[in-house]
Coordinates of N, CA and C in Angstrom, one line a residue:
M1 N 0.8 -1.2 0.0 CA 0.0 0.0 0.0 C 0.9 1.3 0.0
K2 N 2.1 1.2 0.5 CA 3.0 2.3 0.4 C 3.2 2.7 -1.1
A3 N 3.4 1.7 -1.9 CA 3.6 2.0 -3.3 C 2.4 2.7 -3.9
L4 N 1.2 2.3 -3.5 CA 0.0 2.9 -4.0 C -0.1 4.4 -3.5
G5 N 0.3 4.6 -2.3 CA 0.3 6.0 -1.8 C 1.3 6.9 -2.6
C6 N 2.4 6.3 -3.0 CA 3.4 7.1 -3.8 C 2.8 7.4 -5.2
V7 N 2.1 6.5 -5.8 CA 1.4 6.7 -7.0 C 0.4 7.8 -6.9
L8 N -0.4 7.8 -5.9 CA -1.4 8.8 -5.7 C -0.7 10.2 -5.5
L9 N 0.3 10.2 -4.8 CA 1.0 11.5 -4.5 C 1.6 12.1 -5.8
L10 N 2.4 11.2 -6.5 CA 3.1 11.7 -7.7 C 2.1 12.0 -8.9
C11 N 1.1 11.2 -9.1 CA 0.3 11.3 -10.2 C -0.8 12.4 -10.1
F12 N -1.4 12.5 -8.9 CA -2.5 13.3 -8.7 C -2.3 14.5 -7.7
G13 N -1.2 14.5 -7.0 CA -0.9 15.5 -6.1 C 0.4 16.3 -6.4
G14 N 1.3 15.7 -7.1 CA 2.6 16.3 -7.3 C 2.6 17.4 -8.5
L15 N 1.6 17.3 -9.4 CA 1.5 18.2 -10.5 C 0.2 18.9 -10.5
S16 N 0.2 20.2 -10.8 CA -1.1 20.9 -10.9 C -1.5 20.8 -12.4
C17 N -2.7 21.3 -12.6 CA -3.3 21.2 -14.0 C -2.6 22.2 -14.9
A18 N -2.5 21.9 -16.1 CA -1.9 22.8 -17.1 C -2.9 24.0 -17.3
R19 N -2.3 25.2 -17.6 CA -3.0 26.4 -17.8 C -3.1 26.8 -19.3
I20 N -4.3 27.2 -19.7 CA -4.4 27.7 -21.1 C -3.8 29.1 -21.2
Y21 N -3.1 29.3 -22.3 CA -2.5 30.6 -22.5 C -3.5 31.5 -23.0
R22 N -3.7 32.7 -22.3 CA -4.6 33.7 -22.8 C -3.9 34.8 -23.6
P23 N -4.3 35.0 -24.8 CA -3.5 35.9 -25.7 C -3.4 37.3 -25.1
V24 N -2.3 37.9 -25.2 CA -2.0 39.3 -24.8 C -1.5 40.1 -26.0
T25 N -1.6 41.4 -26.0 CA -1.0 42.2 -27.0 C 0.2 43.0 -26.6
L26 N 1.0 43.4 -27.5 CA 2.2 44.2 -27.2 C 1.7 45.5 -26.5
V27 N 2.3 45.8 -25.3 CA 1.9 46.9 -24.5 C 2.2 48.2 -25.3
A28 N 1.3 49.2 -25.2 CA 1.5 50.4 -25.8 C 2.5 51.3 -25.1
P29 N 3.3 52.1 -25.9 CA 4.3 52.9 -25.2 C 3.7 53.9 -24.3
P30 N 4.4 54.4 -23.3 CA 3.8 55.4 -22.3 C 3.7 56.7 -23.0
P31 N 2.7 57.5 -22.5 CA 2.5 58.9 -23.1 C 3.8 59.8 -23.0
V32 N 4.6 59.6 -22.0 CA 5.8 60.4 -21.8 C 7.0 59.5 -22.1
A33 N 7.8 59.8 -23.1 CA 9.0 59.1 -23.4 C 10.2 59.9 -23.2
T34 N 11.4 59.2 -23.2 CA 12.6 59.9 -23.1 C 13.0 60.4 -24.5
Q35 N 13.4 61.6 -24.6 CA 13.8 62.2 -25.9 C 15.2 62.9 -25.8
S36 N 15.8 62.7 -27.0 CA 17.2 63.3 -27.1 C 17.6 63.5 -28.6
Q37 N 17.8 64.7 -29.0 CA 18.3 65.0 -30.3 C 17.5 64.3 -31.4
G38 N 16.2 64.5 -31.3 CA 15.3 63.9 -32.4 C 15.0 62.5 -32.2
L39 N 15.4 61.8 -31.2 CA 15.1 60.4 -30.9 C 14.2 60.3 -29.7
S40 N 13.3 59.4 -29.7 CA 12.4 59.2 -28.6 C 12.3 57.7 -28.3
G41 N 12.3 57.3 -27.0 CA 12.3 55.9 -26.7 C 11.7 55.7 -25.3
A42 N 11.3 54.5 -25.1 CA 10.7 54.1 -23.8 C 10.8 52.6 -23.6
L43 N 11.0 52.2 -22.3 CA 11.0 50.8 -21.9 C 9.8 50.6 -21.0
T44 N 9.0 49.6 -21.3 CA 7.8 49.3 -20.5 C 7.7 47.8 -20.3
A45 N 7.4 47.5 -19.0 CA 7.2 46.0 -18.7 C 6.0 45.5 -19.5
Q46 N 6.2 44.4 -20.1 CA 5.1 43.7 -20.9 C 4.2 43.0 -19.9
P47 N 2.9 43.3 -19.9 CA 2.0 42.6 -19.0 C 1.8 41.1 -19.4
W48 N 1.6 40.3 -18.5 CA 1.4 38.9 -18.7 C -0.1 38.6 -18.9
G49 N -0.9 39.5 -18.6 CA -2.4 39.3 -18.7 C -2.8 38.2 -17.7
D50 N -3.8 37.4 -18.2 CA -4.3 36.3 -17.4 C -3.5 35.0 -17.6
N51 N -2.2 35.2 -17.3 CA -1.3 34.1 -17.5 C -0.3 34.0 -16.3
S52 N -0.9 33.8 -15.1 CA -0.1 33.8 -13.9 C 0.9 32.7 -13.8
R53 N 0.6 31.6 -14.5 CA 1.5 30.5 -14.5 C 2.9 30.9 -15.1
Y54 N 2.8 31.5 -16.3 CA 4.0 32.0 -17.0 C 4.7 33.1 -16.2
K55 N 3.9 34.0 -15.6 CA 4.5 35.1 -14.8 C 5.3 34.5 -13.6
E56 N 4.7 33.5 -13.0 CA 5.4 32.9 -11.8 C 6.7 32.3 -12.2
R57 N 6.7 31.6 -13.3 CA 7.9 31.0 -13.8 C 9.0 32.1 -14.2
A58 N 8.5 33.2 -14.8 CA 9.4 34.3 -15.2 C 10.0 34.9 -13.9
L59 N 9.3 35.1 -12.9 CA 9.8 35.7 -11.7 C 10.8 34.8 -11.0
R60 N 10.5 33.5 -11.0 CA 11.5 32.5 -10.4 C 12.8 32.4 -11.2
A61 N 12.7 32.7 -12.5 CA 13.9 32.6 -13.4 C 14.6 33.9 -13.6
N62 N 14.1 35.0 -12.9 CA 14.6 36.3 -13.0 C 14.5 36.8 -14.4
L63 N 13.5 36.4 -15.1 CA 13.3 36.9 -16.5 C 12.4 38.1 -16.6
R64 N 12.9 39.1 -17.3 CA 12.1 40.3 -17.6 C 11.7 40.3 -19.1
V65 N 10.5 40.5 -19.4 CA 10.0 40.8 -20.7 C 9.6 42.2 -20.8
V66 N 10.3 43.0 -21.6 CA 10.0 44.4 -21.6 C 9.8 44.8 -23.1
A67 N 9.0 45.8 -23.3 CA 8.7 46.3 -24.6 C 9.6 47.6 -24.9
L68 N 10.4 47.6 -25.9 CA 11.2 48.7 -26.3 C 10.5 49.5 -27.4
S69 N 10.2 50.7 -27.2 CA 9.6 51.6 -28.2 C 10.6 52.7 -28.6
F70 N 10.7 52.8 -29.9 CA 11.7 53.8 -30.4 C 11.2 54.5 -31.6
E71 N 11.4 55.8 -31.6 CA 10.9 56.6 -32.7 C 11.9 57.6 -33.2
N72 N 12.1 57.7 -34.5 CA 13.0 58.6 -35.1 C 12.3 59.9 -35.5
R73 N 12.5 60.9 -34.7 CA 11.8 62.2 -35.0 C 12.7 63.2 -35.7
S74 N 13.9 62.7 -36.1 CA 14.9 63.6 -36.8 C 14.6 63.6 -38.3
S75 N 15.4 64.3 -39.0 CA 15.3 64.4 -40.5 C 16.2 63.4 -41.2
D76 N 17.0 62.7 -40.4 CA 18.0 61.7 -40.9 C 17.6 60.3 -40.6
E77 N 18.1 59.4 -41.4 CA 17.9 58.0 -41.1 C 18.7 57.6 -39.9
V78 N 18.2 56.8 -39.0 CA 18.9 56.4 -37.8 C 18.9 54.9 -37.7
E79 N 20.1 54.4 -37.5 CA 20.3 52.9 -37.4 C 20.5 52.6 -35.9
V80 N 19.6 51.7 -35.4 CA 19.7 51.2 -34.1 C 20.8 50.1 -34.1
L81 N 21.9 50.3 -33.4 CA 23.0 49.3 -33.5 C 22.9 48.2 -32.5
R82 N 22.7 48.6 -31.2 CA 22.7 47.6 -30.2 C 22.1 48.2 -28.9
L83 N 21.9 47.3 -27.9 CA 21.5 47.7 -26.6 C 22.7 47.4 -25.6
E84 N 23.0 48.3 -24.8 CA 24.0 48.1 -23.8 C 23.4 47.9 -22.4
L85 N 23.6 46.8 -21.8 CA 22.9 46.4 -20.6 C 23.8 46.6 -19.3
P86 N 23.2 46.8 -18.2 CA 24.0 46.9 -16.9 C 24.8 45.6 -16.7
E87 N 25.8 45.6 -15.8 CA 26.5 44.5 -15.5 C 25.6 43.4 -14.8
G88 N 25.7 42.2 -15.2 CA 24.9 41.2 -14.6 C 23.6 40.9 -15.3
V89 N 23.2 41.7 -16.2 CA 22.0 41.6 -17.0 C 22.3 40.9 -18.3
E90 N 21.6 39.9 -18.7 CA 21.8 39.1 -19.9 C 20.7 39.2 -20.8
A91 N 20.9 39.4 -22.1 CA 19.9 39.4 -23.1 C 19.7 38.0 -23.6
L92 N 18.4 37.6 -23.8 CA 18.1 36.3 -24.2 C 17.3 36.3 -25.6
T93 N 17.4 35.3 -26.3 CA 16.6 35.1 -27.5 C 15.2 34.7 -27.1
P94 N 14.2 34.9 -28.0 CA 12.8 34.4 -27.7 C 12.8 33.0 -27.3
E95 N 13.6 32.1 -28.0 CA 13.6 30.7 -27.7 C 14.1 30.4 -26.3
A96 N 15.2 31.2 -25.9 CA 15.7 31.0 -24.5 C 14.7 31.4 -23.5
A97 N 14.0 32.5 -23.7 CA 13.0 33.0 -22.8 C 11.9 32.0 -22.6
L98 N 11.5 31.4 -23.8 CA 10.4 30.4 -23.7 C 10.8 29.3 -22.8
K99 N 12.0 28.8 -22.9 CA 12.5 27.7 -22.1 C 12.3 27.9 -20.7
L100 N 12.5 29.2 -20.2 CA 12.4 29.5 -18.8 C 11.0 29.5 -18.3
V101 N 10.0 29.8 -19.1 CA 8.6 29.9 -18.6 C 7.7 28.8 -19.1
R102 N 8.1 28.0 -20.0 CA 7.2 27.0 -20.6 C 6.7 26.0 -19.6
Q103 N 5.5 25.5 -19.8 CA 4.9 24.5 -18.9 C 5.6 23.1 -19.4
H104 N 5.8 22.3 -18.4 CA 6.5 21.0 -18.7 C 5.5 20.0 -19.2
T105 N 5.4 19.9 -20.5 CA 4.4 19.0 -21.2 C 4.6 17.5 -20.8
L106 N 5.8 17.1 -20.9 CA 6.1 15.7 -20.6 C 5.8 15.2 -19.2
A107 N 5.8 16.2 -18.3 CA 5.6 15.8 -16.9 C 4.2 15.3 -16.7
Y108 N 3.2 15.7 -17.5 CA 1.8 15.2 -17.4 C 1.7 13.8 -17.8
L109 N 2.7 13.3 -18.6 CA 2.6 11.9 -19.0 C 2.9 11.0 -17.9
L110 N 3.5 11.5 -16.8 CA 3.7 10.7 -15.6 C 2.4 10.2 -15.0
Y111 N 1.3 10.9 -15.3 CA 0.0 10.5 -14.8 C -0.3 9.0 -15.2
P112 N -0.2 8.7 -16.4 CA -0.5 7.3 -16.8 C 0.7 6.4 -16.7
I113 N 1.9 6.9 -16.9 CA 3.1 6.1 -17.0 C 3.5 5.4 -15.7
L114 N 3.5 6.2 -14.6 CA 3.9 5.6 -13.3 C 2.9 4.4 -12.9
P115 N 1.6 4.6 -12.9 CA 0.8 3.5 -12.6 C 0.9 2.3 -13.5
T116 N 1.2 2.5 -14.8 CA 1.4 1.5 -15.7 C 2.7 0.7 -15.4
L117 N 3.7 1.4 -15.0 CA 5.0 0.7 -14.6 C 4.8 -0.2 -13.3
L118 N 4.0 0.4 -12.4 CA 3.7 -0.4 -11.2 C 2.8 -1.6 -11.4
T119 N 2.0 -1.4 -12.4 CA 1.1 -2.5 -12.8 C 1.9 -3.7 -13.3
L120 N 3.0 -3.5 -14.0 CA 3.8 -4.5 -14.6 C 4.5 -5.4 -13.5
G121 N 4.8 -4.7 -12.4 CA 5.5 -5.4 -11.3 C 4.6 -5.9 -10.2
A122 N 3.3 -5.5 -10.2 CA 2.4 -5.9 -9.2 C 1.9 -7.4 -9.3
A123 N 1.7 -7.9 -8.1 CA 1.2 -9.3 -8.1 C -0.2 -9.4 -8.4
P124 N -0.7 -10.5 -9.1 CA -2.1 -10.7 -9.3 C -2.9 -10.9 -8.1
A125 N -4.2 -10.9 -8.2 CA -5.0 -11.1 -7.0 C -4.8 -12.5 -6.4
E126 N -4.8 -12.6 -5.1 CA -4.7 -13.9 -4.4 C -6.0 -14.6 -4.5
P127 N -6.0 -15.9 -4.5 CA -7.2 -16.7 -4.6 C -8.3 -16.2 -3.5
G128 N -9.5 -15.9 -4.0 CA -10.5 -15.4 -3.1 C -10.5 -13.9 -2.9
A129 N -9.5 -13.2 -3.3 CA -9.4 -11.8 -3.1 C -10.3 -11.1 -4.2
F130 N -11.0 -10.0 -3.7 CA -11.9 -9.3 -4.7 C -11.1 -8.3 -5.5
I131 N -10.1 -7.8 -5.0 CA -9.3 -6.8 -5.7 C -7.8 -7.0 -5.4
S132 N -7.0 -6.6 -6.3 CA -5.5 -6.7 -6.1 C -4.8 -5.3 -6.4
N133 N -3.6 -5.2 -6.0 CA -2.8 -4.0 -6.3 C -2.7 -3.8 -7.8
R134 N -2.6 -4.9 -8.5 CA -2.5 -4.7 -10.0 C -3.8 -4.1 -10.6
M135 N -4.9 -4.5 -10.1 CA -6.2 -3.9 -10.6 C -6.3 -2.4 -10.2
I136 N -5.8 -2.1 -9.0 CA -5.8 -0.7 -8.5 C -4.9 0.2 -9.4
F137 N -3.7 -0.4 -9.7 CA -2.8 0.4 -10.5 C -3.3 0.5 -11.9
Q138 N -4.0 -0.5 -12.4 CA -4.6 -0.4 -13.8 C -5.6 0.7 -13.8
A139 N -6.4 0.8 -12.8 CA -7.5 1.8 -12.7 C -6.8 3.2 -12.7
F140 N -5.8 3.3 -11.9 CA -5.1 4.6 -11.9 C -4.4 5.0 -13.2
A141 N -3.9 3.9 -13.9 CA -3.3 4.2 -15.2 C -4.4 4.7 -16.2
V142 N -5.6 4.2 -16.2 CA -6.6 4.6 -17.1 C -7.0 6.1 -16.7
A143 N -7.2 6.3 -15.4 CA -7.5 7.7 -14.9 C -6.4 8.6 -15.2
G144 N -5.2 8.2 -15.1 CA -4.1 9.0 -15.4 C -4.0 9.4 -16.9
F145 N -4.4 8.5 -17.7 CA -4.4 8.8 -19.2 C -5.5 9.8 -19.5
L146 N -6.6 9.6 -18.9 CA -7.7 10.6 -19.1 C -7.4 12.0 -18.6
V147 N -6.6 12.0 -17.5 CA -6.3 13.4 -17.0 C -5.0 13.9 -17.6
G148 N -4.0 13.0 -17.7 CA -2.7 13.5 -18.2 C -2.6 13.9 -19.6
L149 N -3.3 13.2 -20.5 CA -3.2 13.5 -21.9 C -3.8 14.9 -22.3
P150 N -5.0 15.2 -21.8 CA -5.6 16.5 -22.0 C -4.7 17.6 -21.5
N151 N -4.1 17.4 -20.3 CA -3.2 18.4 -19.7 C -2.0 18.6 -20.5
A152 N -1.4 17.5 -21.0 CA -0.2 17.6 -21.9 C -0.5 18.4 -23.2
L153 N -1.7 18.1 -23.7 CA -2.1 18.8 -25.0 C -2.3 20.3 -24.7
V154 N -2.9 20.7 -23.6 CA -3.1 22.1 -23.2 C -1.8 22.8 -23.0
A155 N -0.9 22.1 -22.3 CA 0.4 22.7 -22.0 C 1.2 22.9 -23.3
A156 N 1.2 21.9 -24.2 CA 1.9 22.0 -25.5 C 1.4 23.1 -26.3
N157 N 0.1 23.2 -26.4 CA -0.6 24.3 -27.2 C -0.3 25.6 -26.7
S158 N -0.4 25.8 -25.3 CA -0.1 27.0 -24.7 C 1.3 27.5 -24.9
N159 N 2.3 26.6 -24.8 CA 3.7 26.9 -25.0 C 3.9 27.3 -26.4
L160 N 3.2 26.7 -27.4 CA 3.3 27.1 -28.8 C 2.8 28.5 -29.0
R161 N 1.7 28.8 -28.4 CA 1.1 30.1 -28.6 C 1.9 31.3 -28.0
I162 N 2.5 31.0 -26.8 CA 3.3 32.1 -26.2 C 4.6 32.2 -26.9
G163 N 5.1 31.1 -27.4 CA 6.4 31.1 -28.1 C 6.2 31.9 -29.4
T164 N 5.1 31.7 -30.1 CA 4.8 32.4 -31.3 C 4.7 33.9 -31.0
F165 N 4.1 34.3 -29.9 CA 4.0 35.7 -29.5 C 5.4 36.3 -29.3
F166 N 6.2 35.5 -28.6 CA 7.6 36.0 -28.4 C 8.3 36.2 -29.7
Q167 N 8.2 35.3 -30.6 CA 8.9 35.4 -31.9 C 8.4 36.5 -32.7
E168 N 7.1 36.6 -32.8 CA 6.5 37.7 -33.7 C 6.7 39.1 -33.2
Q169 N 6.8 39.2 -31.9 CA 6.9 40.6 -31.3 C 8.3 40.9 -30.8
A170 N 9.3 40.1 -31.1 CA 10.6 40.4 -30.6 C 11.2 41.6 -31.3
W171 N 12.0 42.4 -30.5 CA 12.6 43.6 -31.1 C 13.7 43.2 -32.0
S172 N 13.8 43.9 -33.1 CA 14.8 43.7 -34.1 C 15.5 45.1 -34.4
P173 N 16.8 45.2 -34.3 CA 17.5 46.4 -34.7 C 17.4 46.6 -36.2
G174 N 17.8 47.8 -36.6 CA 17.8 48.1 -38.0 C 17.7 49.6 -38.2
V175 N 17.4 50.0 -39.5 CA 17.4 51.4 -39.8 C 15.9 51.9 -39.8
L176 N 15.8 53.1 -39.1 CA 14.5 53.8 -39.0 C 14.6 55.0 -39.9
A177 N 13.6 55.2 -40.8 CA 13.5 56.4 -41.6 C 13.0 57.5 -40.8
P178 N 13.1 58.8 -41.3 CA 12.6 59.9 -40.5 C 11.1 59.7 -40.3
G179 N 10.7 59.9 -39.0 CA 9.3 59.7 -38.7 C 8.9 58.3 -38.4
Q180 N 9.7 57.3 -38.6 CA 9.4 55.9 -38.4 C 9.5 55.5 -36.9
A181 N 8.6 54.7 -36.5 CA 8.7 54.2 -35.1 C 8.7 52.6 -35.1
R182 N 9.2 52.1 -34.1 CA 9.3 50.6 -34.0 C 9.1 50.2 -32.5
R183 N 8.5 49.1 -32.3 CA 8.3 48.5 -31.0 C 8.6 47.0 -31.0
G184 N 9.0 46.5 -29.9 CA 9.3 45.0 -29.9 C 9.7 44.6 -28.5
L185 N 9.6 43.3 -28.3 CA 9.9 42.7 -26.9 C 11.4 42.5 -26.8
V186 N 11.9 42.8 -25.6 CA 13.3 42.4 -25.3 C 13.3 41.5 -24.1
F187 N 14.0 40.4 -24.1 CA 14.0 39.4 -23.1 C 15.3 39.5 -22.3
L188 N 15.2 39.8 -21.0 CA 16.4 40.1 -20.2 C 16.4 39.2 -18.9
R189 N 17.5 38.7 -18.5 CA 17.6 38.0 -17.3 C 18.5 38.8 -16.3
S190 N 17.9 39.2 -15.2 CA 18.7 40.1 -14.3 C 18.6 39.6 -12.9
P191 N 19.5 40.0 -12.0 CA 19.5 39.5 -10.6 C 18.3 39.8 -9.9
D192 N 17.7 41.0 -10.1 CA 16.5 41.5 -9.3 C 15.5 42.1 -10.3
T193 N 14.5 41.3 -10.6 CA 13.5 41.8 -11.5 C 12.6 42.9 -10.9
R194 N 12.6 43.1 -9.6 CA 11.8 44.1 -9.0 C 12.5 45.5 -8.9
A195 N 13.7 45.5 -9.3 CA 14.5 46.8 -9.3 C 14.4 47.5 -10.6
P196 N 14.4 48.8 -10.7 CA 14.4 49.5 -12.0 C 15.6 49.1 -12.8
L197 N 15.4 49.1 -14.1 CA 16.4 48.6 -15.0 C 16.7 49.8 -16.0
Q198 N 18.0 50.1 -16.2 CA 18.4 51.1 -17.1 C 19.2 50.5 -18.2
I199 N 18.9 50.8 -19.5 CA 19.7 50.3 -20.6 C 20.0 51.5 -21.5
R200 N 21.0 51.3 -22.3 CA 21.4 52.4 -23.3 C 21.2 51.8 -24.7
V201 N 20.5 52.6 -25.5 CA 20.3 52.3 -26.9 C 21.3 53.1 -27.7
I202 N 22.2 52.3 -28.4 CA 23.2 52.9 -29.2 C 22.7 53.0 -30.7
T203 N 22.8 54.2 -31.2 CA 22.3 54.5 -32.6 C 23.4 55.2 -33.4
R204 N 23.2 55.2 -34.7 CA 24.1 55.9 -35.6 C 23.3 56.6 -36.7
S205 N 23.7 57.8 -37.0 CA 23.1 58.6 -38.1 C 24.3 59.3 -38.8
G206 N 23.9 60.3 -39.6 CA 24.9 61.1 -40.2 C 25.7 61.9 -39.3
A207 N 25.2 62.2 -38.1 CA 25.9 62.9 -37.1 C 26.8 62.0 -36.2
G208 N 26.9 60.7 -36.5 CA 27.7 59.8 -35.8 C 26.9 59.0 -34.8
E209 N 27.6 58.3 -33.9 CA 26.9 57.5 -32.9 C 26.3 58.3 -31.8
R210 N 25.1 57.9 -31.3 CA 24.5 58.6 -30.2 C 23.9 57.5 -29.2
T211 N 23.7 58.0 -28.0 CA 23.2 57.1 -27.0 C 21.9 57.7 -26.3
L212 N 20.9 56.8 -26.2 CA 19.7 57.2 -25.5 C 19.5 56.3 -24.3
E213 N 19.5 56.8 -23.1 CA 19.3 56.0 -21.9 C 17.8 55.9 -21.5
L214 N 17.4 54.7 -21.3 CA 16.0 54.4 -21.0 C 15.9 53.6 -19.7
T215 N 14.9 53.8 -18.9 CA 14.7 53.2 -17.7 C 13.3 52.4 -17.6
C216 N 13.4 51.2 -17.2 CA 12.1 50.4 -17.0 C 11.9 50.2 -15.6
P217 N 10.6 50.5 -15.1 CA 10.3 50.2 -13.7 C 10.5 48.7 -13.4
G218 N 10.6 48.4 -12.1 CA 10.7 47.0 -11.7 C 9.4 46.4 -11.7
S219 N 9.4 45.0 -11.7 CA 8.2 44.3 -11.7 C 7.5 44.3 -10.3
T220 N 6.3 43.9 -10.3 CA 5.5 43.9 -9.0 C 5.2 42.4 -8.7
P221 N 5.1 42.1 -7.4 CA 4.8 40.7 -7.0 C 3.4 40.3 -7.5
L222 N 3.1 39.0 -7.6 CA 1.8 38.5 -8.0 C 0.8 38.9 -6.9

């Protein structure tokens, strides 16, 4: 019966249900932006919306997802070269950011797998016994399949959708024509996500290289 208790704990108590990803949109730039020599920019924390599971994972991984807004208000073309980050802050690709927050799809397959493995090693019912450990494990394997498979599918689909959002909305450097604006997500890993973050945007135009310093507020607890 101890083995049965372990199965119950691992299969039905050790994992919570998968969460459906609720679509969010790229946050709008704030009404007041930092301006310097015809350039305007802002850093804004990207809301997670009704996706607390992903936000929790991001906080535990010290992941910041921020929206960078940049507008060329000068009469010259401006090339955004790079972002300079504070010491200890690491820029991540959308793929790397997804790995930090994704739901663990394969973990839900433990629901049917563990009882099935225990079924293989369980002894059959003794003569005259109404029920055996093997029958109990088989019942839990069926229940685990009915619970685990839908959760695995929900987690996989949710991960795909948030990964697509990360990819499609990721910030990309490049040339901005006069009057052109661009927004995108930047994925950063920093020691303290609740502290304000300052980055420097390095640009180049006919006047040479310029720097615009932007500050993003810290995140708030759930």
